[in-house]
Backbone as a printed PyTorch tensor [residue, N CA C, xyz], in Angstrom:
tensor([[[  0.9190,  -0.9210,   0.0600],
         [  0.1080,  -0.1270,  -0.1570],
         [  1.0550,   1.0480,   0.1370]],

        [[  0.6950,   2.1600,  -0.6480],
         [  1.6220,   3.3220,  -1.3970],
         [  1.1970,   4.3020,   0.0930]],

        [[  2.2090,   5.3010,   0.0580],
         [  2.1220,   6.3360,   1.2330],
         [  0.8170,   7.1780,   0.7540]],

        [[  0.8190,   7.3580,  -0.2300],
         [ -0.2410,   8.3950,  -0.9860],
         [ -1.8090,   7.6330,  -0.6520]],

        [[ -1.9780,   6.2950,  -0.7690],
         [ -3.1650,   5.8790,  -0.8990],
         [ -3.7130,   5.5690,   0.6090]],

        [[ -2.6590,   5.2460,   1.5380],
         [ -2.7220,   5.3340,   2.7960],
         [ -3.0650,   7.0740,   3.5760]],

        [[ -2.9050,   7.8510,   3.0400],
         [ -2.9780,   9.3720,   3.1330],
         [ -4.3620,   9.3260,   2.8920]],

        [[ -4.9610,   8.8270,   1.5640],
         [ -5.8740,   9.1230,   1.1240],
         [ -6.8500,   8.6160,   1.8940]],

        [[ -7.0000,   7.3250,   2.7220],
         [ -7.8510,   6.5160,   3.3140],
         [ -8.0640,   7.2830,   4.8670]],

        [[ -6.7570,   7.5940,   5.0870],
         [ -6.7910,   8.5140,   6.5990],
         [ -7.7230,   9.7730,   6.2830]],

        [[ -7.3090,  10.5550,   5.3190],
         [ -8.2370,  11.6300,   5.1550],
         [ -9.6690,  11.2990,   5.1850]],

        [[-10.1800,  10.4570,   4.3060],
         [-11.5880,  10.1430,   3.8780],
         [-12.2020,  10.0610,   5.5700]],

        [[-11.5360,   9.2420,   6.2600],
         [-12.0320,   8.6850,   7.3580],
         [-12.1750,   9.8090,   8.6040]],

        [[-10.9360,  10.5300,   8.8180],
         [-10.9550,  11.7140,   9.2960],
         [-12.0300,  12.7970,   9.2190]],

        [[-12.1620,  12.9900,   7.5060],
         [-12.8850,  13.7050,   7.3190],
         [-14.3910,  13.4760,   7.5640]],

        [[-14.5840,  12.5030,   7.5050],
         [-16.2690,  11.7210,   7.8800],
         [-16.1430,  12.3050,   9.4060]],

        [[-15.3630,  12.1380,  10.2280],
         [-15.5230,  12.1150,  11.5170],
         [-15.4500,  13.8910,  12.1050]],

        [[-14.9750,  14.7460,  11.1950],
         [-14.8570,  16.2190,  11.5820],
         [-15.7150,  17.0670,  11.3040]],

        [[-16.2290,  17.8420,  11.8200],
         [-17.5060,  18.5060,  11.1760],
         [-17.2070,  19.7740,  10.8210]],

        [[-18.2270,  20.4780,   9.8580],
         [-17.8840,  21.6390,   9.4380],
         [-19.0840,  22.2500,   9.8450]],

        [[-19.0040,  23.5060,  10.3030],
         [-20.1640,  24.6360,  10.6080],
         [-20.8800,  23.6930,  11.8940]],

        [[-20.2120,  23.4660,  12.9370],
         [-20.0410,  22.7040,  14.1470],
         [-21.1920,  24.0620,  14.7500]],

        [[-21.3070,  25.0830,  14.5490],
         [-21.9750,  26.1240,  15.1370],
         [-23.3090,  26.5270,  14.8370]],

        [[-23.7530,  25.7530,  13.4830],
         [-24.4130,  25.9030,  12.8330],
         [-26.2060,  25.3060,  14.1310]],

        [[-27.2230,  26.3200,  14.1000],
         [-28.4200,  25.8700,  14.8690],
         [-29.5520,  26.3470,  14.0110]],

        [[-30.6110,  25.4210,  14.2490],
         [-31.6430,  25.3380,  13.6760],
         [-32.4540,  26.9610,  13.9680]],

        [[-33.4810,  26.9790,  12.6820],
         [-33.9890,  28.4450,  12.9830],
         [-35.6400,  27.9440,  13.2970]],

        [[-36.0340,  28.4730,  14.4170],
         [-37.3510,  27.9740,  14.6610],
         [-38.2180,  28.8170,  13.8700]],

        [[-39.2710,  28.0310,  13.3890],
         [-40.1450,  28.6380,  12.1720],
         [-39.4300,  29.2470,  10.7810]],

        [[-38.2400,  28.1630,  11.0010],
         [-37.7320,  28.3800,   9.1600],
         [-38.0640,  27.6500,   8.4780]],

        [[-37.1640,  27.4920,   7.1680],
         [-37.9970,  26.5830,   6.0950],
         [-37.3200,  24.9980,   6.6340]],

        [[-38.5310,  24.0400,   6.5700],
         [-38.3560,  23.0440,   6.4790],
         [-37.5400,  22.0010,   5.5160]],

        [[-36.5640,  21.8300,   5.7710],
         [-35.9470,  20.6280,   4.9180],
         [-35.1510,  19.5540,   5.5840]],

        [[-35.1430,  18.5920,   4.5240],
         [-34.6170,  17.1290,   5.1410],
         [-33.1090,  16.2990,   4.4730]],

        [[-32.5600,  15.8820,   5.2500],
         [-31.3050,  14.9620,   4.8050],
         [-31.5780,  13.6990,   4.9520]],

        [[-31.7540,  13.0550,   3.4320],
         [-32.4080,  11.7280,   3.6210],
         [-31.1040,  10.7140,   2.9840]],

        [[-31.3790,   9.3050,   3.3690],
         [-30.4630,   8.3070,   2.8190],
         [-31.1710,   7.1050,   2.5350]],

        [[-30.8810,   6.2920,   1.6490],
         [-31.2360,   5.1970,   1.3580],
         [-30.3170,   4.0570,   1.9630]],

        [[-29.3840,   4.5040,   2.6140],
         [-28.3120,   3.3640,   3.2790],
         [-27.2780,   3.8230,   2.8750]],

        [[-26.8350,   3.8080,   1.1540],
         [-25.5040,   4.0860,   0.5660],
         [-25.3960,   5.8030,  -0.2010]],

        [[-27.0530,   6.1480,  -0.4320],
         [-26.7070,   7.5040,  -0.8540],
         [-27.6470,   8.7720,  -0.2330]],

        [[-27.1040,   9.8310,  -0.4440],
         [-27.8680,  10.7360,   0.1350],
         [-28.5890,  11.6220,  -0.7970]],

        [[-29.6550,  12.2570,   0.0450],
         [-30.5180,  13.4480,  -1.2870],
         [-30.6340,  14.3800,   0.0080]],

        [[-30.9880,  15.7010,  -0.7680],
         [-31.3050,  17.0020,   0.2410],
         [-33.0310,  16.9030,  -0.0590]],

        [[-33.7010,  16.9270,   0.7270],
         [-35.2400,  17.1230,   0.3700],
         [-35.8780,  18.4450,   0.7630]],

        [[-36.4570,  18.7980,  -0.2570],
         [-37.0160,  20.5400,  -0.4570],
         [-38.1440,  20.4750,  -0.5050]],

        [[-38.8490,  21.7860,   0.0490],
         [-40.2620,  22.2420,  -0.4920],
         [-40.1780,  22.4420,  -2.0330]],

        [[-41.1660,  22.2120,  -2.9440],
         [-41.3740,  22.5780,  -3.9570],
         [-41.8090,  23.9850,  -4.2390]],

        [[-42.2210,  24.8000,  -3.2380],
         [-42.6050,  25.8100,  -3.3500],
         [-42.9280,  26.7180,  -1.6470]],

        [[-41.8160,  27.6860,  -1.6870],
         [-41.4040,  28.2110,  -0.0610],
         [-42.1020,  30.0550,  -0.0010]],

        [[-42.6180,  30.1500,   0.9940],
         [-43.2700,  31.0550,   0.9200],
         [-42.5010,  32.2800,   1.4930]],

        [[-41.3150,  31.7180,   2.3720],
         [-40.1840,  32.6990,   3.1000],
         [-39.3880,  33.1800,   1.6930]],

        [[-38.9500,  32.3870,   0.9040],
         [-38.0560,  32.8080,  -0.2470],
         [-38.7590,  32.9590,  -1.5570]],

        [[-39.6280,  32.4930,  -1.8230],
         [-40.4900,  32.4960,  -2.9020],
         [-39.5710,  31.5870,  -4.2080]],

        [[-38.7260,  30.6010,  -3.8230],
         [-38.4100,  29.6760,  -4.7610],
         [-39.3510,  28.7330,  -5.2190]],

        [[-39.5900,  28.6510,  -6.2640],
         [-40.4500,  27.7810,  -7.1180],
         [-39.8180,  26.6260,  -7.9490]],

        [[-39.6970,  25.6320,  -7.3850],
         [-39.1390,  24.7690,  -8.3030],
         [-39.7760,  24.3430,  -9.3680]],

        [[-41.2010,  24.4230,  -9.5550],
         [-41.8700,  23.7030, -10.8250],
         [-41.6400,  24.6110, -11.9440]],

        [[-41.4450,  25.8370, -11.9480],
         [-41.0300,  26.4760, -13.4620],
         [-40.0370,  26.4240, -14.0950]],

        [[-39.0180,  25.3940, -13.3560],
         [-37.8040,  25.1260, -14.1370],
         [-38.0130,  23.7370, -14.7220]],

        [[-39.1310,  23.1740, -14.3420],
         [-39.3720,  21.6690, -15.1220],
         [-39.6140,  22.0170, -16.4330]],

        [[-39.4440,  20.8050, -17.2280],
         [-39.3760,  20.8340, -18.7580],
         [-40.7460,  21.2330, -19.4470]],

        [[-41.8250,  21.4520, -19.2540],
         [-42.9220,  21.9180, -19.7070],
         [-44.2840,  22.4180, -18.8390]],

        [[-45.0670,  22.7620, -19.0620],
         [-46.3540,  23.0810, -18.4350],
         [-47.3510,  21.5810, -18.3470]],

        [[-47.1100,  20.7420, -18.8790],
         [-47.6720,  19.5000, -18.7270],
         [-47.0850,  18.4080, -17.3570]],

        [[-45.9030,  19.0970, -17.5880],
         [-44.7910,  18.1050, -16.6600],
         [-45.1960,  18.8370, -15.1610]],

        [[-45.1380,  20.0960, -15.1520],
         [-45.4510,  21.2130, -14.3010],
         [-47.0470,  20.6340, -13.7270]],

        [[-47.9630,  20.3800, -14.5680],
         [-49.3080,  20.2360, -14.0430],
         [-49.3200,  19.0620, -13.4290]],

        [[-48.5360,  17.8720, -13.6390],
         [-48.6910,  16.8130, -13.3760],
         [-48.1810,  16.6290, -11.7420]],

        [[-47.3990,  17.8110, -11.2270],
         [-46.5880,  17.5230, -10.0360],
         [-47.4480,  18.8050,  -8.9550]],

        [[-48.3620,  19.3560,  -9.8350],
         [-49.0130,  20.5020,  -9.0510],
         [-49.1290,  20.4400,  -7.6100]],

        [[-49.9720,  19.2530,  -7.3150],
         [-50.4740,  18.9550,  -5.7250],
         [-49.0430,  18.2130,  -5.1670]],

        [[-47.9770,  17.8660,  -5.6210],
         [-46.8950,  17.6730,  -4.7640],
         [-46.1870,  18.6230,  -4.0680]],

        [[-45.9790,  18.4810,  -2.7240],
         [-45.2960,  19.6140,  -1.8860],
         [-43.9220,  19.3310,  -1.8480]],

        [[-42.8400,  18.3350,  -1.6530],
         [-41.5540,  18.2770,  -1.7500],
         [-41.1160,  17.5510,  -2.9580]],

        [[-39.6850,  17.6180,  -2.9780],
         [-39.0340,  16.7510,  -3.8290],
         [-37.8750,  16.5950,  -3.3010]],

        [[-37.3410,  15.4400,  -3.4530],
         [-35.6190,  14.8170,  -3.0610],
         [-34.8490,  15.0960,  -4.3310]],

        [[-33.9400,  15.9360,  -3.9700],
         [-32.4820,  15.9760,  -5.0800],
         [-31.4890,  15.1790,  -4.8240]],

        [[-30.2820,  14.8660,  -5.6100],
         [-29.3660,  13.8700,  -5.6130],
         [-28.5350,  13.8570,  -6.7980]],

        [[-27.5300,  13.9300,  -6.8340],
         [-26.3940,  13.9710,  -7.8540],
         [-25.5370,  12.7940,  -7.8090]],

        [[-25.2940,  12.1580,  -9.2420],
         [-24.5500,  11.0830,  -9.0320],
         [-24.1000,  10.5560, -10.4550]],

        [[-23.5690,   9.2570, -10.5220],
         [-23.0260,   8.8660, -12.0390],
         [-23.9530,   8.6130, -12.6490]],

        [[-24.2960,   9.2150, -14.0310],
         [-25.2010,   8.6760, -15.0060],
         [-25.0960,   7.0450, -15.2250]],

        [[-23.5480,   6.7450, -15.0450],
         [-23.6360,   5.2310, -15.6560],
         [-24.1880,   4.4170, -14.2380]],

        [[-24.1470,   4.8660, -13.1030],
         [-24.6200,   3.8070, -12.0390],
         [-26.1420,   4.4810, -11.8230]],

        [[-26.4620,   5.4660, -12.2210],
         [-27.8930,   5.4370, -12.0150],
         [-28.6780,   4.9540, -13.2940]],

        [[-27.9910,   4.9000, -14.2360],
         [-29.1680,   4.1000, -15.5160],
         [-28.9640,   2.8600, -15.5090]],

        [[-27.7830,   2.3840, -14.9400],
         [-27.7110,   0.8570, -14.5060],
         [-28.4440,   0.2510, -13.5420]],

        [[-29.1620,   1.0410, -12.5450],
         [-29.9060,   0.7240, -11.3880],
         [-31.2790,   0.7040, -12.0460]],

        [[-31.7310,   0.6000, -13.2430],
         [-33.0640,   0.4120, -13.4470],
         [-33.6630,  -0.8460, -13.1960]],

        [[-32.7420,  -1.8290, -13.3870],
         [-33.3140,  -3.4030, -13.0620],
         [-33.1820,  -3.7100, -11.4930]],

        [[-32.7420,  -2.6790, -10.4730],
         [-32.6170,  -2.6700,  -9.0660],
         [-31.9910,  -4.1270,  -8.7330]],

        [[-30.9790,  -4.6750,  -9.6770],
         [-29.9940,  -5.2350,  -9.3510],
         [-28.6930,  -4.8450,  -8.6670]],

        [[-27.8870,  -5.7590,  -8.0590],
         [-26.5790,  -5.2960,  -7.4560],
         [-25.6640,  -5.1210,  -8.7860]],

        [[-24.7290,  -3.7330,  -8.4440],
         [-23.6940,  -3.3920,  -9.4620],
         [-22.8980,  -4.4740,  -9.7290]],

        [[-22.5450,  -4.7670, -11.0060],
         [-21.4010,  -5.8510, -11.0170],
         [-19.9830,  -4.8390, -10.7460]],

        [[-18.8270,  -5.4210, -11.0440],
         [-17.3640,  -4.9710, -10.9230],
         [-17.5040,  -3.4850, -11.9480]],

        [[-17.4890,  -4.1500, -13.3420],
         [-17.5330,  -2.9920, -14.3600],
         [-18.0470,  -1.7270, -14.1810]],

        [[-19.2150,  -1.9400, -13.5440],
         [-20.3590,  -0.7490, -13.2590],
         [-19.2430,   0.2400, -12.4380]],

        [[-18.7810,  -0.4640, -11.1660],
         [-18.3230,   0.4120, -10.1070],
         [-17.0220,   0.9050, -10.9630]],

        [[-16.5410,  -0.0870, -11.4320],
         [-15.2100,   0.6480, -11.9510],
         [-15.0160,   1.9190, -13.0420]],

        [[-16.3810,   1.8260, -13.6410],
         [-16.7090,   3.0450, -14.6200],
         [-16.7040,   4.0600, -13.9540]],

        [[-17.5660,   3.7800, -12.8230],
         [-18.1700,   5.0500, -11.9440],
         [-16.9510,   5.5800, -11.0150]],

        [[-15.8850,   4.9710, -11.2030],
         [-14.5480,   5.4010, -10.2050],
         [-13.6180,   6.4210, -11.2550]],

        [[-13.9830,   6.5210, -12.2820],
         [-13.2120,   7.2170, -13.5780],
         [-14.3860,   8.4830, -13.6120]],

        [[-13.3810,   9.6150, -13.9500],
         [-14.4810,  10.9610, -14.4450],
         [-15.6360,  10.7120, -15.5450]],

        [[-16.6740,  10.7010, -15.0890],
         [-17.8640,  10.5940, -15.9610],
         [-18.7080,  11.5420, -15.9830]],

        [[-19.8940,  11.7370, -16.8990],
         [-20.7050,  12.4710, -16.7230],
         [-21.8580,  11.9980, -15.6480]],

        [[-22.5180,  13.1010, -15.1670],
         [-23.4630,  12.9260, -14.1080],
         [-25.0810,  13.4490, -14.1820]],

        [[-25.8350,  12.9790, -13.4140],
         [-27.1520,  13.4530, -13.8030],
         [-27.8530,  13.8520, -12.1030]],

        [[-28.6050,  14.7370, -12.1750],
         [-29.6920,  14.9710, -10.9920],
         [-30.9250,  14.1530, -10.9990]],

        [[-31.2940,  13.3840,  -9.7740],
         [-32.0340,  12.4220,  -9.6960],
         [-33.0620,  13.3160,  -8.8380]],

        [[-34.3930,  13.4110,  -8.9930],
         [-35.4890,  14.3680,  -8.3570],
         [-36.4630,  13.5140,  -8.2840]],

        [[-37.0450,  13.2340,  -7.2020],
         [-37.9120,  12.3450,  -6.4890],
         [-39.2360,  13.2360,  -6.1270]],

        [[-40.2350,  13.3000,  -6.4690],
         [-41.5510,  14.0560,  -6.3860],
         [-42.2320,  13.3610,  -5.0200]],

        [[-42.5260,  14.2920,  -3.9960],
         [-43.2310,  13.9900,  -2.4510],
         [-44.6310,  14.5990,  -2.8000]],

        [[-45.8860,  13.8790,  -2.1840],
         [-47.0420,  14.5110,  -1.9000],
         [-47.0460,  15.4020,  -0.9790]],

        [[-46.2660,  15.1790,   0.1190],
         [-45.9500,  15.6410,   1.1590],
         [-44.7810,  15.6670,   1.7710]],

        [[-44.2160,  16.2580,   2.9070],
         [-43.4830,  16.2560,   3.7330],
         [-43.0980,  14.8160,   4.3440]],

        [[-41.7610,  14.5420,   4.3570],
         [-41.7740,  12.7960,   4.5060],
         [-41.4780,  13.1130,   6.0900]],

        [[-41.6860,  11.8840,   6.6530],
         [-41.7750,  11.6840,   8.2070],
         [-40.1480,  11.3060,   8.9050]],

        [[-40.1050,  11.9950,   9.7750],
         [-38.6430,  11.9470,  10.1050],
         [-38.5620,  10.3120,  10.9460]],

        [[-37.2320,  10.0460,  10.3020],
         [-36.6840,   8.6000,  10.8630],
         [-35.4880,   8.3290,  10.8490]],

        [[-34.9540,   7.0760,  10.9980],
         [-33.6800,   6.7810,  11.1260],
         [-33.0350,   7.4810,   9.8080]],

        [[-33.5020,   7.4150,   8.5260],
         [-32.5270,   7.6110,   7.2730],
         [-33.4430,   9.0050,   6.9090]],

        [[-33.8480,   9.7910,   7.6990],
         [-34.5770,  11.0000,   7.1820],
         [-34.6220,  12.1280,   8.0980]],

        [[-33.5650,  12.9800,   8.3130],
         [-33.3780,  13.9980,   9.2670],
         [-34.1310,  15.4920,   9.0000]],

        [[-34.8870,  15.9790,   9.9170],
         [-35.7440,  17.3160,   9.6320],
         [-34.8860,  18.1990,   9.6970]],

        [[-34.5990,  19.4330,   9.1740],
         [-33.7870,  20.7090,   9.7890],
         [-34.4950,  22.0690,   9.5220]],

        [[-34.8020,  22.6380,  10.1540],
         [-35.2550,  23.9510,   9.9270],
         [-34.1690,  25.3560,   9.7790]],

        [[-34.2020,  25.5500,   8.9810],
         [-32.8730,  26.7710,   8.5480],
         [-33.4570,  27.6710,   8.0230]],

        [[-32.7590,  28.5980,   8.1690],
         [-33.1800,  30.3990,   8.1320],
         [-33.5330,  30.9030,   6.3210]],

        [[-34.0210,  31.5780,   6.3120],
         [-34.4590,  31.9460,   4.7040],
         [-33.1470,  32.0910,   3.8140]],

        [[-31.9820,  33.0670,   4.5500],
         [-30.6290,  33.2330,   3.8570],
         [-29.8870,  31.6250,   3.8280]],

        [[-29.8840,  30.7480,   4.7370],
         [-29.4490,  29.7180,   4.3020],
         [-30.0980,  29.1070,   3.2990]],

        [[-31.4970,  28.9550,   3.2240],
         [-32.3060,  28.4910,   2.2960],
         [-32.0720,  28.8600,   0.8870]],

        [[-31.8090,  30.1670,   0.3800],
         [-31.2650,  30.5570,  -0.7390],
         [-30.1060,  30.3840,  -1.1490]],

        [[-29.0050,  30.0460,  -0.0960],
         [-27.7970,  29.4790,  -0.7760],
         [-27.8120,  28.1150,  -1.1800]],

        [[-28.3190,  27.3090,  -0.1560],
         [-28.9140,  25.9880,  -0.3670],
         [-29.4950,  25.3590,  -1.8330]],

        [[-30.5950,  26.2610,  -1.8870],
         [-31.1520,  26.3820,  -3.4590],
         [-30.3800,  26.5530,  -4.2200]],

        [[-29.8450,  27.5320,  -4.3590],
         [-28.8160,  28.0110,  -5.5820],
         [-27.7510,  27.1990,  -5.7940]],

        [[-27.3020,  26.3130,  -4.7040],
         [-26.2090,  25.2510,  -5.0250],
         [-26.6420,  24.1260,  -5.6810]],

        [[-27.9860,  23.9010,  -5.2700],
         [-28.6230,  22.6600,  -6.3180],
         [-29.1770,  23.2040,  -7.4390]],

        [[-29.6230,  24.4580,  -7.7130],
         [-29.9490,  24.8060,  -9.0180],
         [-28.7040,  24.9110,  -9.7620]],

        [[-27.4170,  24.9950,  -9.3250],
         [-26.4480,  25.0890, -10.0020],
         [-26.0120,  23.9580, -10.7050]],

        [[-26.5380,  23.2070,  -9.8500],
         [-26.1170,  21.2800, -10.3220],
         [-26.7640,  21.0500, -11.6980]],

        [[-27.9730,  21.6310, -12.2370],
         [-28.7100,  21.2960, -13.0610],
         [-27.9210,  21.8080, -14.4250]],

        [[-28.1050,  21.0560, -15.3760],
         [-27.7920,  21.8040, -17.0170],
         [-29.0430,  22.5300, -17.2850]],

        [[-29.1070,  23.4760, -17.8660],
         [-30.4840,  24.2670, -17.9110],
         [-30.2620,  24.5210, -19.5780]],

        [[-31.7140,  24.6210, -20.2730],
         [-31.5830,  25.0490, -21.7550],
         [-31.8400,  26.9890, -21.5650]],

        [[-31.8520,  27.1490, -22.7140],
         [-31.9920,  28.5110, -22.8360],
         [-33.2400,  29.2700, -22.1290]],

        [[-34.1010,  28.6670, -22.0030],
         [-35.3290,  29.2190, -21.0220],
         [-35.1970,  28.7380, -19.8470]],

        [[-33.8070,  28.5730, -19.1960],
         [-33.8700,  28.1470, -17.9190],
         [-34.6590,  26.8490, -17.4770]],

        [[-34.7410,  25.7970, -18.1480],
         [-35.2940,  24.9310, -17.6720],
         [-34.6010,  23.8340, -17.6270]],

        [[-34.6210,  22.5670, -16.7730],
         [-33.7620,  21.7880, -16.7420],
         [-34.0370,  20.5260, -17.5500]],

        [[-32.9060,  20.0810, -17.9490],
         [-32.9810,  19.0290, -19.3620],
         [-33.0680,  17.6070, -18.9590]],

        [[-34.0940,  16.9490, -19.0590],
         [-34.4090,  15.6600, -19.1530],
         [-33.6080,  14.5300, -19.4780]],

        [[-32.9840,  13.8980, -18.7520],
         [-32.2420,  12.7530, -19.3940],
         [-32.8910,  11.6430, -19.6850]],

        [[-33.7400,  11.2240, -19.4540],
         [-34.7580,  10.0160, -19.7320],
         [-36.2820,  10.4800, -19.7780]],

        [[-37.1070,   9.6340, -20.2960],
         [-38.6120,  10.1950, -19.9560],
         [-38.8840,   9.4530, -18.6050]],

        [[-38.4180,   8.3440, -18.5380],
         [-39.0310,   7.7880, -16.9040],
         [-37.7610,   7.6110, -15.9570]],

        [[-38.2660,   7.6890, -14.8120],
         [-37.0380,   7.0740, -13.8280],
         [-37.2180,   5.7350, -13.0680]],

        [[-37.2950,   5.4940, -12.1340],
         [-37.3420,   4.0900, -11.5140],
         [-38.9460,   4.2430, -11.3920]],

        [[-39.7370,   5.3610, -10.9920],
         [-41.0900,   5.0610, -10.8380],
         [-42.0690,   6.0940, -11.6020]],

        [[-43.1720,   6.2200, -11.5300],
         [-43.7600,   7.1990, -12.0080],
         [-43.6230,   8.5700, -11.4620]],

        [[-42.9460,   8.4460, -10.3560],
         [-42.6910,   9.8270,  -9.5220],
         [-41.2260,  10.4190,  -9.5520]],

        [[-40.6680,   9.9250, -10.2890],
         [-39.0550,  10.3140, -10.2460],
         [-38.4120,  10.2900, -11.5930]],

        [[-37.6540,  11.4930, -11.6840],
         [-36.8020,  11.4710, -13.2960],
         [-35.4430,  11.7780, -13.1740]],

        [[-34.8390,  11.9930, -14.1880],
         [-33.2970,  12.0670, -14.0200],
         [-33.0820,  13.2740, -15.0520]],

        [[-32.4700,  14.1590, -14.8960],
         [-31.9490,  15.5380, -15.5750],
         [-30.2830,  15.5380, -15.6530]],

        [[-30.0400,  15.9860, -16.6620],
         [-28.6910,  16.0890, -17.0510],
         [-28.0870,  17.1890, -15.8540]],

        [[-27.0170,  17.2870, -15.6190],
         [-26.4140,  17.9100, -14.5190],
         [-24.9570,  18.1200, -14.9570]],

        [[-24.3430,  19.0780, -14.1410],
         [-23.3380,  20.0210, -14.4200],
         [-22.1270,  18.8970, -13.3320]],

        [[-20.8430,  19.2660, -13.5410],
         [-19.9300,  18.6170, -13.0560],
         [-19.5530,  17.0510, -13.4330]],

        [[-18.6500,  16.5970, -13.0080],
         [-18.1750,  15.2210, -13.5840],
         [-17.8920,  14.1130, -11.9930]],

        [[-18.6130,  13.2240, -12.1240],
         [-18.4530,  12.1240, -10.7850],
         [-17.3190,  11.1330, -11.2340]],

        [[-16.8730,  10.9930, -10.1230],
         [-15.4660,  10.0270,  -9.9820],
         [-15.2680,  10.0040,  -8.6580]],

        [[-14.4070,   8.9700,  -8.0990],
         [-14.1340,   8.3430,  -6.8960],
         [-13.9390,   9.2730,  -5.7490]],

        [[-13.3510,  10.5750,  -6.1180],
         [-13.1120,  11.3200,  -5.2180],
         [-14.2610,  12.6180,  -4.7170]],

        [[-14.9980,  12.1640,  -5.9250],
         [-16.5540,  13.1500,  -5.9020],
         [-17.7090,  12.5250,  -6.2130]],

        [[-17.9970,  11.8090,  -5.3880],
         [-19.4510,  11.2970,  -5.2570],
         [-20.5770,  11.7170,  -4.9430]],

        [[-21.8280,  10.9720,  -5.1710],
         [-23.0150,  11.7990,  -4.7430],
         [-23.0410,  12.1930,  -3.2620]],

        [[-22.2760,  11.5110,  -2.0320],
         [-22.3420,  12.0370,  -0.9110],
         [-21.7020,  13.0350,  -0.6430]],

        [[-20.4220,  13.1910,  -1.3840],
         [-19.6480,  14.1140,  -1.2540],
         [-20.3670,  15.5990,  -1.9170]],

        [[-21.5830,  15.4730,  -2.8240],
         [-22.1800,  16.1930,  -3.3590],
         [-22.7960,  16.8610,  -2.4430]],

        [[-23.7330,  16.0220,  -1.5710],
         [-24.7340,  16.6250,  -0.5290],
         [-23.5140,  17.2250,   0.4890]],

        [[-22.5020,  16.5870,   0.7790],
         [-21.5970,  17.5210,   1.7910],
         [-21.0900,  18.6760,   1.3530]],

        [[-20.8320,  18.7240,   0.3770],
         [-20.4500,  20.4030,  -0.4010],
         [-21.8990,  21.3040,  -0.4220]],

        [[-22.8120,  20.7660,  -0.3910],
         [-24.1370,  21.5130,  -0.9070],
         [-24.5290,  21.9740,   0.3690]],

        [[-24.4540,  20.9410,   1.6810],
         [-24.7020,  21.7940,   3.0920],
         [-24.1210,  22.3750,   3.5930]],

        [[-22.8590,  21.9840,   3.1680],
         [-21.7520,  22.6700,   3.6680],
         [-21.7030,  24.4760,   3.4140]],

        [[-21.9190,  24.8810,   2.2720],
         [-21.6760,  25.7640,   1.3190],
         [-22.9630,  26.6600,   1.8320]],

        [[-23.9630,  25.7730,   2.0680],
         [-25.0330,  26.7260,   2.6720],
         [-24.9920,  27.1210,   4.2340]],

        [[-24.0010,  26.5900,   4.8380],
         [-23.7280,  26.8780,   6.5390],
         [-24.5530,  26.1950,   7.4220]],

        [[-24.6700,  24.3340,   6.5450],
         [-25.2940,  23.9340,   7.6710],
         [-24.3890,  22.6660,   8.0800]],

        [[-24.5780,  21.9590,   9.2360],
         [-23.7470,  21.1440,   9.7640],
         [-23.3910,  20.0350,   8.8860]],

        [[-22.1150,  19.6880,   8.4510],
         [-21.7390,  18.5080,   7.6270],
         [-20.3520,  17.9100,   7.8480]],

        [[-20.1190,  16.4110,   7.4410],
         [-18.6140,  16.0100,   7.6600],
         [-17.7290,  16.8450,   6.6410]],

        [[-16.5530,  16.8520,   7.3060],
         [-15.3540,  17.5880,   6.0730],
         [-15.5070,  16.9240,   4.8290]],

        [[-15.4920,  15.6670,   4.8750],
         [-15.3470,  14.9310,   3.4560],
         [-16.3630,  13.6870,   3.9690]],

        [[-17.1180,  12.8520,   2.9670],
         [-17.7100,  11.5730,   3.5720],
         [-17.9730,  11.1980,   2.2730]],

        [[-17.3030,   9.7940,   1.5550],
         [-18.0080,   9.1640,   0.7370],
         [-19.0570,   8.3150,   1.0740]],

        [[-19.3770,   8.4830,   2.3630],
         [-20.5110,   7.3890,   2.8380],
         [-21.4550,   7.9990,   3.2940]],

        [[-22.6240,   7.4650,   3.1570],
         [-23.9600,   7.8580,   3.6390],
         [-24.0770,   8.4090,   5.2360]],

        [[-23.8110,   7.3210,   5.7570],
         [-23.9070,   7.3380,   7.3780],
         [-23.4550,   8.2950,   8.2320]],

        [[-22.3420,   8.9400,   7.8480],
         [-21.6040,  10.5090,   8.7220],
         [-22.4880,  11.5140,   8.1520]],

        [[-23.1150,  11.7580,   6.8400],
         [-23.7510,  12.7540,   6.4690],
         [-25.0300,  12.6900,   7.3070]],

        [[-25.2960,  11.6530,   7.7460],
         [-26.8300,  11.8620,   8.6810],
         [-26.3690,  12.2730,   9.8460]],

        [[-25.4790,  11.4350,  10.4630],
         [-24.7690,  11.4700,  11.7250],
         [-24.8710,  13.2060,  12.0190]],

        [[-23.8830,  13.9430,  11.3040],
         [-23.6700,  15.0340,  11.4880],
         [-25.0380,  16.0550,  10.9400]],

        [[-25.8450,  15.7360,  10.7700],
         [-27.1590,  16.6030,  10.1910],
         [-27.6940,  16.4170,  11.1950]],

        [[-27.9010,  15.0140,  12.0960],
         [-28.5840,  14.9360,  13.4020],
         [-28.1070,  16.0580,  14.3510]],

        [[-26.8620,  16.3600,  14.6650],
         [-25.9490,  16.8410,  15.7160],
         [-26.7240,  18.2010,  15.8380]],

        [[-26.9950,  18.5840,  14.5870],
         [-27.7000,  19.9730,  14.6930],
         [-28.6190,  20.4440,  15.5600]],

        [[-28.6700,  21.3510,  16.6680],
         [-29.7130,  21.7070,  17.6110],
         [-30.9310,  22.3480,  17.1550]]])
């Protein structure tokens, strides 16, 4: 094992333990957001429309029929990840070594958006946070910047359908690779908005752990 590899492993494990924005405190009456996980991947769950900041996500989705389809939905889960890894997951089977190795080298990314009829229930894999309007503006700006947009500022669909009738893939900015994973995207997004997060974490567990420590 080379010294560089050993240093990288130490950095990743140490980064997962070290909190950034450790003085972050929740805002009573603030915008309700969530940090979510399926055990391996993390998402940021946001209201589709918020009265405190005026952010309206629906206006950026492809067309009026798409927007009308989800008019009664209140929240959406946003995640970023490897295009190849996401699309290889359509069969819900375990990924083979070739898929994992391809995702380790720089490649295109997608945004995964899952629409929710209402705010999710807090639980072991769903951490609620009340944040200020200023923090929410930064948080949503970070997420919006991860979408590729057309000339009308609409997000570009990658596929006509996702895993279910309620989720879709959109073309994303940035390149996915072994040192910039889906969970690293969540960490950076939370950190830049001033929310508590690990310094660095390729794994989902530390992301939820640090979000849960927010008072």
